[in-house]
DNA sequence: CTATATTTTTAGATTAATCTAAAAATATTA
DNA sequence: TAATATTTTTAGATTAATCTAAAAATATAG
């Protein structure tokens, strides 16, 4: 069995692989896990020994298929628990991440299988992220971030990239929820800000915000 | 914050106090937690330093009120999770203990408050054990074990003492569930075994089994 | 009340995960 | 490509939880 710590390293390496071609660097992992590079090196040696990562000193690491499978199952747990907390226990979407970080490590096949059924086999978590299947299949949803939109273009908001509670609270405050139809009505080339319309309201958002809102493609 | 390990020690000391007048001995704790006496001594020093136990070298330990409060809150978590697993996720009562041992340590006030509400404020867990309130109040249910019954005496089975999965499976197999009305119809003074009747069946049980079945008083 | 048995504590190691500081390797840039 | 900057690894400590073996304290029995 792998420790919570090992599982968190695998998850971090997996997440890195989603946005980068090359393997994750020691420093990138250290940053993601809020630890020091030297600690990461130690752990990489250990994970390599367990055949969970491909590690060559001084070069980045990638997951082996065994490592990837573990990472995906932890992510599955995480997202199912987030659905549980929001749908059943009335949590807000900005309150669930830290708790799910703990719950995800509880290992019980039956627990997850039955939780999945209890939740009616959800495919997306509260932040629009796809939930991997039991066999580690994960749907690749086609989407682009709002900053790439042209004027008058519109689409459905389906995913939020930054899921820090600060950002999520900002979105909630402005009624920007998953499923809302958004239309770009103005663009400011000066600072790349956008004016958007949705429901019955309008809002000016910074480029940074736009880059974190993903729209169905 | 206290580690999982510390919390388990506090729980063990609390449980010991339920059946014994004197403080828990180093050895009794070691046995309960499946560890060595020397490890227990180390931990007792640490808990004493944190003012969670009353510890005097070579004599037993008792919980301080702070320690007791923590123990009760962990037990509350444990029992609420057991109710969740049985009532919502269709687990059997003999499958939940180990999982609850892990879930009980997840610290979130809101999680437990909302889980409690979601479960409709249960007062008993699947094994008939009372669930402490948020403020650490725990109902003392009046009950006696079946071995003290006389012939023809009857009562409702409300609590099982030994909650090992082996014993629980034995009870399930014989349809002995919490809430069943049991009547003693024969006693064998030779080995203190009992013949009992309940629902539409009869069963001969050993003294050991009788001592683990508690009946409402 | 002394000798023996039992229990508890201490001493000294070990393992996992972490850190700081220094050394080594790789990457950049002029 | 050589100097410099950056990244990564190593060396050596630290902290929590555990262990074995030995010493010390307490309990028990004749
Ligand atoms: Mn999350
Ligand atoms: Mn999420
Ligand atoms: Mn239990
Ligand atoms: Mn129980």
Short mmCIF file of N, CA and C in Angstrom, two decimals, chain A residues 30 37 83 123-124 177 201:
data_model
loop_
_atom_site.label_atom_id
_atom_site.label_comp_id
_atom_site.label_asym_id
_atom_site.label_seq_id
_atom_site.Cartn_x
_atom_site.Cartn_y
_atom_site.Cartn_z
N UNK A 30 7.86 20.25 -6.25
CA UNK A 30 8.05 20.90 -4.95
C UNK A 30 7.06 22.04 -4.79
N UNK A 37 12.76 21.01 -2.82
CA UNK A 37 13.27 20.16 -3.90
C UNK A 37 13.98 18.93 -3.35
N UNK A 83 -18.55 15.70 -5.09
CA UNK A 83 -19.96 15.64 -5.48
C UNK A 83 -20.82 15.34 -4.26
N UNK A 123 -20.66 12.14 -13.70
CA UNK A 123 -19.51 12.15 -14.63
C UNK A 123 -18.65 13.39 -14.44
N UNK A 124 -19.21 14.39 -13.78
CA UNK A 124 -18.45 15.62 -13.55
C UNK A 124 -18.51 16.00 -12.08
N UNK A 177 -21.92 30.48 -12.55
CA UNK A 177 -21.94 29.08 -12.15
C UNK A 177 -21.81 28.18 -13.36
N UNK A 201 -27.39 39.66 -16.51
CA UNK A 201 -26.44 40.64 -16.04
C UNK A 201 -25.20 40.75 -16.92
#
